[in-house]
């Protein structure tokens, strides 16, 4: 489809999604939210895509929610629209989404990166939750997700002082999975996405779902959930193909969609 705020390229089972509001450092307004939610819905139904990468520009992944869109809103408008609730639907994507972050990932930008399944950062990446400086706090999940990524002490420091974290600190605290040179970022993220897209789509989706349950469930409930889906995987052709290919020392050809 055609989008006002996104550029989408599809190749080798991977959808590369670029946020495209360069004049405002990819500030996330409600059009971006609506378009991203629509796009991940389309991708979930597209058998040719196995994994997505979402990225911004060299300067900014996204410098936050669009402040000019929010500035004058009243409480009743924010509450009435359930402002930001639409973003929750982005996290309902069944296929994996990798965030490839260069430059600023601030406020809603950091929160969007954390809504993805994992983050690959360029050495130039800067993460922060600076909302406190605007007289508000994180509103797209940052207070909850950042705390689960980096723990209470670092999350409090970030949310209360509004300071930025560089890529090295983001790696060291577990916010990001990998840090790479800026000119390698897109290739590294695409390569990871191509690897994922080469696996069985239903098994990948179930794996994503199961890891995500660890945020929502107790350990014993989560392990039971994992075991039930692990058993269910034996109903797929791809499990038979994957294990048979190993035994026959050949490359697996996954087909289930
Ligand atoms: C709207 C934004 C924006 C934003 C930048 N711009 N961030 N517009 N919303 N979040 C616009 C600027 O107004 C400017 O427009 C243009 O993008 C370029 O930005 P500059 O500030 O000129 O660039 P620079 O000097 O390089 O500084 C980069 C920056 C700074 C450090 C990232 O832009 C900045 O501090 N941005 C705000 C970061 C922030 O507070 N994010 C959290 C937002 S609230 P013009 O027209 O002047 O060229 C949020 C949380 C939601 O996300 C939860 C509840 C609020």
mmCIF file of C-alpha atoms and ligand atoms in Angstrom:
data_model
loop_
_atom_site.group_PDB
_atom_site.id
_atom_site.type_symbol
_atom_site.label_atom_id
_atom_site.label_comp_id
_atom_site.label_asym_id
_atom_site.label_seq_id
_atom_site.Cartn_x
_atom_site.Cartn_y
_atom_site.Cartn_z
ATOM 1 C CA UNK A 1 0.000 0.000 0.000
ATOM 2 C CA UNK A 2 0.920 3.688 -0.115
ATOM 3 C CA UNK A 3 1.801 5.404 3.122
ATOM 4 C CA UNK A 4 2.312 9.047 3.945
ATOM 5 C CA UNK A 5 4.839 8.528 6.758
ATOM 6 C CA UNK A 6 6.461 5.187 5.906
ATOM 7 C CA UNK A 7 8.624 3.796 3.103
ATOM 8 C CA UNK A 8 8.383 0.024 2.687
ATOM 9 C CA UNK A 9 10.673 -2.255 0.670
ATOM 10 C CA UNK A 10 10.096 -5.993 0.380
ATOM 11 C CA UNK A 11 12.885 -8.431 -0.557
ATOM 12 C CA UNK A 12 14.030 -11.952 0.375
ATOM 13 C CA UNK A 13 11.186 -12.510 2.856
ATOM 14 C CA UNK A 14 11.965 -9.262 4.681
ATOM 15 C CA UNK A 15 9.949 -6.027 4.854
ATOM 16 C CA UNK A 16 12.168 -3.011 5.543
ATOM 17 C CA UNK A 17 10.066 -0.210 7.037
ATOM 18 C CA UNK A 18 11.526 3.293 7.155
ATOM 19 C CA UNK A 19 9.914 6.014 9.243
ATOM 20 C CA UNK A 20 9.818 8.988 6.914
ATOM 21 C CA UNK A 21 9.163 12.323 8.613
ATOM 22 C CA UNK A 22 12.669 13.772 8.187
ATOM 23 C CA UNK A 23 11.646 17.378 8.974
ATOM 24 C CA UNK A 24 10.727 16.451 12.539
ATOM 25 C CA UNK A 25 13.286 13.689 13.202
ATOM 26 C CA UNK A 26 10.559 11.077 12.669
ATOM 27 C CA UNK A 27 8.376 12.365 15.503
ATOM 28 C CA UNK A 28 5.560 9.854 15.932
ATOM 29 C CA UNK A 29 2.145 11.374 15.299
ATOM 30 C CA UNK A 30 -1.168 9.550 15.027
ATOM 31 C CA UNK A 31 -0.705 9.066 11.270
ATOM 32 C CA UNK A 32 2.515 7.113 11.888
ATOM 33 C CA UNK A 33 0.734 5.016 14.520
ATOM 34 C CA UNK A 34 -2.250 4.296 12.277
ATOM 35 C CA UNK A 35 -0.052 3.461 9.288
ATOM 36 C CA UNK A 36 2.317 1.210 11.247
ATOM 37 C CA UNK A 37 -0.589 -0.714 12.761
ATOM 38 C CA UNK A 38 -2.154 -1.128 9.315
ATOM 39 C CA UNK A 39 1.186 -2.228 7.848
ATOM 40 C CA UNK A 40 1.973 -4.892 10.460
ATOM 41 C CA UNK A 41 -1.547 -6.247 9.909
ATOM 42 C CA UNK A 42 -0.866 -6.502 6.162
ATOM 43 C CA UNK A 43 2.525 -8.115 6.787
ATOM 44 C CA UNK A 44 0.975 -10.694 9.125
ATOM 45 C CA UNK A 45 -1.295 -11.738 6.244
ATOM 46 C CA UNK A 46 1.475 -11.691 3.601
ATOM 47 C CA UNK A 47 2.980 -15.176 3.207
ATOM 48 C CA UNK A 48 5.985 -13.694 1.370
ATOM 49 C CA UNK A 49 7.196 -11.820 4.444
ATOM 50 C CA UNK A 50 8.705 -13.681 7.388
ATOM 51 C CA UNK A 51 10.206 -10.812 9.375
ATOM 52 C CA UNK A 52 10.290 -6.995 9.374
ATOM 53 C CA UNK A 53 12.920 -4.398 10.166
ATOM 54 C CA UNK A 54 11.850 -0.948 11.293
ATOM 55 C CA UNK A 55 14.323 1.898 11.067
ATOM 56 C CA UNK A 56 14.582 5.684 10.859
ATOM 57 C CA UNK A 57 17.321 7.900 9.451
ATOM 58 C CA UNK A 58 21.007 8.182 10.297
ATOM 59 C CA UNK A 59 20.197 11.072 12.614
ATOM 60 C CA UNK A 60 17.055 9.762 14.300
ATOM 61 C CA UNK A 61 15.186 6.524 14.701
ATOM 62 C CA UNK A 62 12.459 8.737 16.183
ATOM 63 C CA UNK A 63 12.831 11.783 18.459
ATOM 64 C CA UNK A 64 9.630 10.957 20.312
ATOM 65 C CA UNK A 65 5.923 11.327 20.133
ATOM 66 C CA UNK A 66 4.962 14.427 18.141
ATOM 67 C CA UNK A 67 4.983 17.184 20.747
ATOM 68 C CA UNK A 68 3.161 19.688 18.544
ATOM 69 C CA UNK A 69 0.262 17.248 18.130
ATOM 70 C CA UNK A 70 -0.094 16.832 21.920
ATOM 71 C CA UNK A 71 0.803 20.268 23.249
ATOM 72 C CA UNK A 72 -2.665 21.816 23.501
ATOM 73 C CA UNK A 73 -4.767 18.727 24.177
ATOM 74 C CA UNK A 74 -7.055 18.659 27.193
ATOM 75 C CA UNK A 75 -7.392 15.794 29.616
ATOM 76 C CA UNK A 76 -10.805 14.926 28.146
ATOM 77 C CA UNK A 77 -9.356 14.789 24.627
ATOM 78 C CA UNK A 78 -6.471 12.535 25.718
ATOM 79 C CA UNK A 79 -8.812 10.294 27.700
ATOM 80 C CA UNK A 80 -11.598 10.354 25.111
ATOM 81 C CA UNK A 81 -9.289 9.344 22.258
ATOM 82 C CA UNK A 82 -7.446 6.943 24.590
ATOM 83 C CA UNK A 83 -4.343 8.650 23.172
ATOM 84 C CA UNK A 84 -1.465 6.205 22.480
ATOM 85 C CA UNK A 85 -3.718 3.111 22.906
ATOM 86 C CA UNK A 86 -3.397 2.459 19.168
ATOM 87 C CA UNK A 87 0.301 1.664 19.691
ATOM 88 C CA UNK A 88 -0.631 -1.386 21.741
ATOM 89 C CA UNK A 89 -1.927 -2.925 18.499
ATOM 90 C CA UNK A 90 1.569 -2.625 17.002
ATOM 91 C CA UNK A 91 2.759 -5.110 19.646
ATOM 92 C CA UNK A 92 0.098 -7.592 18.510
ATOM 93 C CA UNK A 93 2.054 -8.302 15.301
ATOM 94 C CA UNK A 94 2.542 -12.060 15.116
ATOM 95 C CA UNK A 95 5.622 -11.938 12.899
ATOM 96 C CA UNK A 96 8.860 -10.598 14.369
ATOM 97 C CA UNK A 97 9.863 -6.949 14.016
ATOM 98 C CA UNK A 98 13.497 -5.915 14.548
ATOM 99 C CA UNK A 99 14.253 -2.283 15.458
ATOM 100 C CA UNK A 100 17.377 -0.966 13.707
ATOM 101 C CA UNK A 101 18.260 2.182 15.641
ATOM 102 C CA UNK A 102 20.696 4.913 14.582
ATOM 103 C CA UNK A 103 20.767 8.349 16.204
ATOM 104 C CA UNK A 104 18.037 9.491 18.556
ATOM 105 C CA UNK A 105 15.507 7.050 19.998
ATOM 106 C CA UNK A 106 13.888 9.336 22.543
ATOM 107 C CA UNK A 107 10.586 9.189 24.381
ATOM 108 C CA UNK A 108 8.080 7.478 22.099
ATOM 109 C CA UNK A 109 10.999 6.582 19.797
ATOM 110 C CA UNK A 110 12.673 4.566 22.542
ATOM 111 C CA UNK A 111 9.273 3.108 23.422
ATOM 112 C CA UNK A 112 8.614 2.077 19.803
ATOM 113 C CA UNK A 113 12.038 0.393 19.658
ATOM 114 C CA UNK A 114 11.151 -1.503 22.845
ATOM 115 C CA UNK A 115 7.806 -2.614 21.331
ATOM 116 C CA UNK A 116 9.808 -4.451 18.659
ATOM 117 C CA UNK A 117 11.107 -7.946 19.341
ATOM 118 C CA UNK A 118 14.719 -6.912 19.651
ATOM 119 C CA UNK A 119 16.897 -3.904 18.983
ATOM 120 C CA UNK A 120 20.050 -3.683 16.897
ATOM 121 C CA UNK A 121 21.790 -0.362 17.511
ATOM 122 C CA UNK A 122 24.338 1.618 15.541
ATOM 123 C CA UNK A 123 27.249 3.048 17.532
ATOM 124 C CA UNK A 124 25.556 6.433 17.023
ATOM 125 C CA UNK A 125 22.339 5.415 18.819
ATOM 126 C CA UNK A 126 21.127 7.462 21.772
ATOM 127 C CA UNK A 127 18.243 6.249 23.907
ATOM 128 C CA UNK A 128 16.295 8.271 26.439
ATOM 129 C CA UNK A 129 12.982 8.931 28.147
ATOM 130 C CA UNK A 130 13.157 12.744 28.361
ATOM 131 C CA UNK A 131 9.408 13.280 28.922
ATOM 132 C CA UNK A 132 10.029 14.565 32.438
ATOM 133 C CA UNK A 133 11.555 17.685 30.840
ATOM 134 C CA UNK A 134 8.217 18.318 29.095
ATOM 135 C CA UNK A 135 6.195 18.003 32.273
ATOM 136 C CA UNK A 136 4.950 14.484 31.557
ATOM 137 C CA UNK A 137 6.242 10.910 31.751
ATOM 138 C CA UNK A 138 6.563 8.035 29.266
ATOM 139 C CA UNK A 139 3.132 7.278 27.773
ATOM 140 C CA UNK A 140 3.742 4.499 25.243
ATOM 141 C CA UNK A 141 4.881 1.816 27.681
ATOM 142 C CA UNK A 142 8.345 3.153 28.561
ATOM 143 C CA UNK A 143 7.944 3.114 32.329
ATOM 144 C CA UNK A 144 7.031 -0.579 32.160
ATOM 145 C CA UNK A 145 9.114 -1.902 29.262
ATOM 146 C CA UNK A 146 12.344 -0.023 30.075
ATOM 147 C CA UNK A 147 12.143 -1.303 33.644
ATOM 148 C CA UNK A 148 11.812 -4.874 32.404
ATOM 149 C CA UNK A 149 14.769 -4.401 30.031
ATOM 150 C CA UNK A 150 17.278 -2.668 32.311
ATOM 151 C CA UNK A 151 15.934 -3.065 35.866
ATOM 152 C CA UNK A 152 14.509 -0.531 38.298
ATOM 153 C CA UNK A 153 17.603 1.467 39.167
ATOM 154 C CA UNK A 154 18.646 2.345 35.614
ATOM 155 C CA UNK A 155 15.014 2.847 34.513
ATOM 156 C CA UNK A 156 14.426 5.288 37.383
ATOM 157 C CA UNK A 157 17.626 7.162 36.499
ATOM 158 C CA UNK A 158 16.520 7.435 32.839
ATOM 159 C CA UNK A 159 12.894 8.425 33.539
ATOM 160 C CA UNK A 160 13.600 10.826 36.422
ATOM 161 C CA UNK A 161 16.649 12.654 35.031
ATOM 162 C CA UNK A 162 15.729 12.396 31.329
ATOM 163 C CA UNK A 163 19.364 11.711 30.451
ATOM 164 C CA UNK A 164 20.413 9.856 27.311
ATOM 165 C CA UNK A 165 22.116 6.472 27.176
ATOM 166 C CA UNK A 166 24.647 5.713 24.441
ATOM 167 C CA UNK A 167 24.875 2.458 22.482
ATOM 168 C CA UNK A 168 27.566 0.974 24.738
ATOM 169 C CA UNK A 169 25.463 1.517 27.854
ATOM 170 C CA UNK A 170 22.380 0.215 26.057
ATOM 171 C CA UNK A 171 24.283 -2.972 25.250
ATOM 172 C CA UNK A 172 25.706 -3.308 28.721
ATOM 173 C CA UNK A 173 22.294 -2.867 30.388
ATOM 174 C CA UNK A 174 20.525 -5.287 28.038
ATOM 175 C CA UNK A 175 18.358 -2.724 26.223
ATOM 176 C CA UNK A 176 19.822 -3.734 22.870
ATOM 177 C CA UNK A 177 20.853 -7.117 21.496
ATOM 178 C CA UNK A 178 23.711 -5.978 19.253
ATOM 179 C CA UNK A 179 25.745 -2.841 18.519
ATOM 180 C CA UNK A 180 27.305 -2.405 15.078
ATOM 181 C CA UNK A 181 29.097 0.323 13.102
ATOM 182 C CA UNK A 182 26.610 2.846 11.708
ATOM 183 C CA UNK A 183 27.304 1.908 8.097
ATOM 184 C CA UNK A 184 26.619 -1.765 8.892
ATOM 185 C CA UNK A 185 23.299 -1.220 10.663
ATOM 186 C CA UNK A 186 20.795 -1.902 7.890
ATOM 187 C CA UNK A 187 22.727 -4.843 6.458
ATOM 188 C CA UNK A 188 23.127 -6.436 9.906
ATOM 189 C CA UNK A 189 19.405 -6.014 10.670
ATOM 190 C CA UNK A 190 18.361 -7.287 7.225
ATOM 191 C CA UNK A 191 20.664 -10.286 7.616
ATOM 192 C CA UNK A 192 19.101 -11.151 10.990
ATOM 193 C CA UNK A 193 15.644 -10.723 9.451
ATOM 194 C CA UNK A 194 16.526 -12.918 6.456
ATOM 195 C CA UNK A 195 17.737 -15.612 8.842
ATOM 196 C CA UNK A 196 14.415 -15.494 10.706
ATOM 197 C CA UNK A 197 12.441 -15.380 7.446
ATOM 198 C CA UNK A 198 14.212 -18.581 6.372
ATOM 199 C CA UNK A 199 12.668 -20.516 9.255
ATOM 200 C CA UNK A 200 9.139 -21.864 9.585
ATOM 201 C CA UNK A 201 6.664 -18.985 9.853
ATOM 202 C CA UNK A 202 4.311 -20.664 12.354
ATOM 203 C CA UNK A 203 7.220 -21.863 14.502
ATOM 204 C CA UNK A 204 8.734 -18.354 14.484
ATOM 205 C CA UNK A 205 5.370 -16.830 15.467
ATOM 206 C CA UNK A 206 4.892 -19.340 18.292
ATOM 207 C CA UNK A 207 8.437 -18.712 19.514
ATOM 208 C CA UNK A 208 7.831 -14.952 19.592
ATOM 209 C CA UNK A 209 4.550 -15.472 21.420
ATOM 210 C CA UNK A 210 6.163 -17.764 23.955
ATOM 211 C CA UNK A 211 9.099 -15.469 24.766
ATOM 212 C CA UNK A 212 6.609 -12.598 25.157
ATOM 213 C CA UNK A 213 4.606 -14.640 27.661
ATOM 214 C CA UNK A 214 7.603 -14.478 30.007
ATOM 215 C CA UNK A 215 6.725 -10.812 30.569
ATOM 216 C CA UNK A 216 3.151 -11.635 31.500
ATOM 217 C CA UNK A 217 3.266 -14.905 33.430
ATOM 218 C CA UNK A 218 4.825 -16.556 36.455
ATOM 219 C CA UNK A 219 7.734 -18.916 35.727
ATOM 220 C CA UNK A 220 5.709 -22.100 36.236
ATOM 221 C CA UNK A 221 2.787 -20.866 34.086
ATOM 222 C CA UNK A 222 5.235 -19.703 31.404
ATOM 223 C CA UNK A 223 7.024 -23.035 31.323
ATOM 224 C CA UNK A 224 3.681 -24.836 31.023
ATOM 225 C CA UNK A 225 2.719 -22.466 28.158
ATOM 226 C CA UNK A 226 6.038 -23.201 26.460
ATOM 227 C CA UNK A 227 5.587 -26.965 26.792
ATOM 228 C CA UNK A 228 2.026 -26.887 25.389
ATOM 229 C CA UNK A 229 3.154 -24.966 22.292
ATOM 230 C CA UNK A 230 6.268 -27.136 21.995
ATOM 231 C CA UNK A 231 3.981 -30.187 21.830
ATOM 232 C CA UNK A 232 1.741 -28.390 19.297
ATOM 233 C CA UNK A 233 4.743 -27.835 17.007
ATOM 234 C CA UNK A 234 4.748 -31.571 16.333
ATOM 235 C CA UNK A 235 1.494 -31.068 14.412
ATOM 236 C CA UNK A 236 3.344 -29.004 11.782
ATOM 237 C CA UNK A 237 4.975 -30.265 8.596
ATOM 238 C CA UNK A 238 7.899 -27.975 9.328
ATOM 239 C CA UNK A 239 8.853 -29.849 12.503
ATOM 240 C CA UNK A 240 8.986 -33.083 10.489
ATOM 241 C CA UNK A 241 10.956 -31.339 7.734
ATOM 242 C CA UNK A 242 13.391 -29.631 10.121
ATOM 243 C CA UNK A 243 14.240 -32.768 12.053
ATOM 244 C CA UNK A 244 14.291 -34.988 8.970
ATOM 245 C CA UNK A 245 16.655 -32.585 7.191
ATOM 246 C CA UNK A 246 19.026 -32.749 10.150
ATOM 247 C CA UNK A 247 18.975 -36.549 10.151
ATOM 248 C CA UNK A 248 19.516 -36.630 6.374
ATOM 249 C CA UNK A 249 22.266 -33.971 6.625
ATOM 250 C CA UNK A 250 20.556 -31.581 4.189
ATOM 251 C CA UNK A 251 19.192 -28.036 4.439
ATOM 252 C CA UNK A 252 15.583 -27.836 5.643
ATOM 253 C CA UNK A 253 12.943 -26.419 3.304
ATOM 254 C CA UNK A 254 10.262 -24.919 5.509
ATOM 255 C CA UNK A 255 6.848 -24.517 3.872
ATOM 256 C CA UNK A 256 4.129 -24.021 6.459
ATOM 257 C CA UNK A 257 2.410 -20.621 6.255
HETATM 258 C C1 LIG B 1 7.770 17.248 17.355
HETATM 259 C C2 LIG B 1 10.039 17.409 16.987
HETATM 260 C C3 LIG B 1 10.286 16.444 17.975
HETATM 261 C C4 LIG B 1 9.169 15.867 18.649
HETATM 262 C C5 LIG B 1 12.175 17.095 17.172
HETATM 263 N N1 LIG B 1 11.234 17.778 16.521
HETATM 264 N N2 LIG B 1 11.620 16.258 18.070
HETATM 265 N N3 LIG B 1 8.796 17.809 16.686
HETATM 266 N N4 LIG B 1 7.947 16.301 18.289
HETATM 267 N N5 LIG B 1 9.318 14.926 19.563
HETATM 268 C C6 LIG B 1 11.437 18.786 15.476
HETATM 269 C C7 LIG B 1 12.010 20.068 16.018
HETATM 270 O O1 LIG B 1 10.991 20.876 16.569
HETATM 271 C C8 LIG B 1 12.620 20.678 14.787
HETATM 272 O O2 LIG B 1 11.596 21.272 14.006
HETATM 273 C C9 LIG B 1 13.122 19.469 14.024
HETATM 274 O O3 LIG B 1 12.406 18.332 14.552
HETATM 275 C C10 LIG B 1 14.608 19.222 14.227
HETATM 276 O O4 LIG B 1 14.865 19.154 15.610
HETATM 277 P P1 LIG B 1 15.974 20.083 16.339
HETATM 278 O O5 LIG B 1 15.590 20.176 17.762
HETATM 279 O O6 LIG B 1 16.198 21.341 15.582
HETATM 280 O O7 LIG B 1 17.280 19.155 16.162
HETATM 281 P P2 LIG B 1 18.545 19.075 17.120
HETATM 282 O O8 LIG B 1 18.929 20.464 17.573
HETATM 283 O O9 LIG B 1 19.539 18.268 16.397
HETATM 284 O O10 LIG B 1 18.056 18.291 18.424
HETATM 285 C C11 LIG B 1 17.627 16.947 18.330
HETATM 286 C C12 LIG B 1 16.872 16.543 19.639
HETATM 287 C C13 LIG B 1 15.735 17.545 19.899
HETATM 288 C C14 LIG B 1 17.856 16.521 20.818
HETATM 289 C C15 LIG B 1 16.346 15.117 19.418
HETATM 290 O O11 LIG B 1 14.954 17.679 18.714
HETATM 291 C C16 LIG B 1 14.801 17.142 21.004
HETATM 292 O O12 LIG B 1 15.131 17.269 22.197
HETATM 293 N N6 LIG B 1 13.590 16.672 20.661
HETATM 294 C C17 LIG B 1 12.541 16.353 21.602
HETATM 295 C C18 LIG B 1 12.879 15.041 22.260
HETATM 296 C C19 LIG B 1 11.767 14.678 23.262
HETATM 297 O O13 LIG B 1 11.503 15.396 24.209
HETATM 298 N N7 LIG B 1 11.127 13.541 23.011
HETATM 299 C C20 LIG B 1 10.056 13.085 23.829
HETATM 300 C C21 LIG B 1 8.757 13.561 23.252
HETATM 301 S S1 LIG B 1 7.399 13.149 24.294
HETATM 302 P P3 LIG B 1 11.809 22.725 13.352
HETATM 303 O O14 LIG B 1 10.454 23.054 12.806
HETATM 304 O O15 LIG B 1 12.303 23.635 14.419
HETATM 305 O O16 LIG B 1 12.842 22.482 12.280
HETATM 306 C C22 LIG B 1 7.251 11.522 24.078
HETATM 307 C C23 LIG B 1 6.571 10.772 25.127
HETATM 308 C C24 LIG B 1 5.188 10.536 24.965
HETATM 309 O O17 LIG B 1 7.702 10.905 23.175
HETATM 310 C C25 LIG B 1 4.610 10.322 26.293
HETATM 311 C C26 LIG B 1 3.767 11.407 26.796
HETATM 312 C C27 LIG B 1 4.170 12.788 26.383
#
